[in-house]
Each structure stands twice: as C-alpha cells, then as structure tokens.
Amino acid sequence: KLLSHYILCMRTKGFPDLFLWPNTKNSEELKGEIIICEVKSENDKLSDEQIWWIGILVNCGIKVDVLKIKNN
C-alpha cells in the first residue's frame, strides 16, 4: 500500500528521514516493529509535504515519530 502511494504519486519531497526495524530474517517478527522518523532541529517545523507523508504512513499502520534535536 505504501509503495503504491510512493510510485503512483511520485511524491518524494517530504518523505521521512529515518527508518528503524529489527535485525531479523523472520518476517513475522517485523509486524508492528517498523518505526519511521522525521528528524527536526529545535526551530524547525513540519512542512505540508511531511504532514501529508506522515498521514499516509499512519494510514498504512506504520508508527511515525517526529524527533526534535536540541542544541546544547
């Protein structure tokens, strides 16, 4: 489902920065374990394209996190 959105829309701008998944060869262990992250600086905000992609990903049942990086 996600791939069809990606290919049909050819809309890559705003696609999240980071993909996390367990290191396993067993596909059953992957269910519910994939996390996709958008990384933002302290002063940055989500673009309309990023919000659109997050909605698509969540609708596909994928967990999406927005990570804020703080400057020290």
Tab-separated table of C-alpha atoms in Angstrom:
chain	number	residue	atom	x	y	z
A	1	LYS	CA	0.000	0.000	0.000
A	2	LEU	CA	2.767	2.429	0.943
A	3	LEU	CA	4.785	1.614	-2.160
A	4	SER	CA	1.765	2.248	-4.381
A	5	HIS	CA	1.380	5.768	-2.916
A	6	TYR	CA	5.081	6.388	-3.421
A	7	ILE	CA	5.121	5.186	-7.036
A	8	LEU	CA	1.740	6.490	-8.212
A	9	CYS	CA	2.171	9.927	-6.695
A	10	MET	CA	5.885	10.230	-7.436
A	11	ARG	CA	5.823	12.473	-4.417
A	12	THR	CA	9.140	12.027	-2.669
A	13	LYS	CA	9.524	15.515	-1.223
A	14	GLY	CA	8.837	15.404	2.496
A	15	PHE	CA	9.381	11.653	2.867
A	16	PRO	CA	10.736	10.932	6.388
A	17	ASP	CA	14.452	10.844	7.163
A	18	LEU	CA	14.964	7.685	9.182
A	19	PHE	CA	13.734	4.068	9.094
A	20	LEU	CA	14.178	1.730	12.073
A	21	TRP	CA	13.467	-2.001	12.057
A	22	PRO	CA	14.718	-5.062	13.935
A	23	ASN	CA	17.597	-7.073	12.557
A	24	THR	CA	15.735	-10.300	11.799
A	25	LYS	CA	15.142	-12.642	8.873
A	26	ASN	CA	11.754	-13.717	10.222
A	27	SER	CA	9.042	-11.524	8.659
A	28	GLU	CA	6.618	-12.394	11.491
A	29	GLU	CA	8.940	-10.622	13.950
A	30	LEU	CA	8.721	-7.404	11.894
A	31	LYS	CA	4.995	-6.870	12.393
A	32	GLY	CA	4.417	-3.699	14.382
A	33	GLU	CA	8.139	-3.118	14.796
A	34	ILE	CA	8.930	-0.759	11.931
A	35	ILE	CA	9.295	2.864	13.006
A	36	ILE	CA	9.761	5.790	10.650
A	37	CYS	CA	11.138	9.064	11.995
A	38	GLU	CA	11.214	12.622	10.794
A	39	VAL	CA	14.141	14.481	12.345
A	40	LYS	CA	13.763	18.188	13.104
A	41	SER	CA	16.001	20.787	14.654
A	42	GLU	CA	14.801	22.791	17.639
A	43	ASN	CA	13.479	25.634	15.496
A	44	ASP	CA	12.219	23.603	12.548
A	45	LYS	CA	8.619	22.614	11.832
A	46	LEU	CA	6.931	20.018	9.649
A	47	SER	CA	6.263	21.035	6.043
A	48	ASP	CA	2.945	20.374	4.329
A	49	GLU	CA	4.607	17.544	2.392
A	50	GLN	CA	5.921	15.953	5.597
A	51	ILE	CA	2.492	16.158	7.204
A	52	TRP	CA	0.988	14.527	4.091
A	53	TRP	CA	3.506	11.644	4.198
A	54	ILE	CA	3.021	11.115	7.932
A	55	GLY	CA	-0.715	10.769	7.299
A	56	ILE	CA	-0.130	8.200	4.537
A	57	LEU	CA	2.276	6.188	6.711
A	58	VAL	CA	-0.028	6.179	9.738
A	59	ASN	CA	-2.924	5.147	7.477
A	60	CYS	CA	-0.768	2.176	6.369
A	61	GLY	CA	-0.371	1.154	10.024
A	62	ILE	CA	3.227	2.319	10.366
A	63	LYS	CA	4.403	4.068	13.508
A	64	VAL	CA	5.831	7.516	12.801
A	65	ASP	CA	7.760	9.633	15.294
A	66	VAL	CA	8.964	13.204	14.980
A	67	LEU	CA	12.317	13.578	16.713
A	68	LYS	CA	13.344	17.066	17.881
A	69	ILE	CA	17.090	17.593	18.194
A	70	LYS	CA	18.015	20.112	20.882
A	71	ASN	CA	21.125	22.257	20.699
A	72	ASN	CA	23.233	22.361	23.852
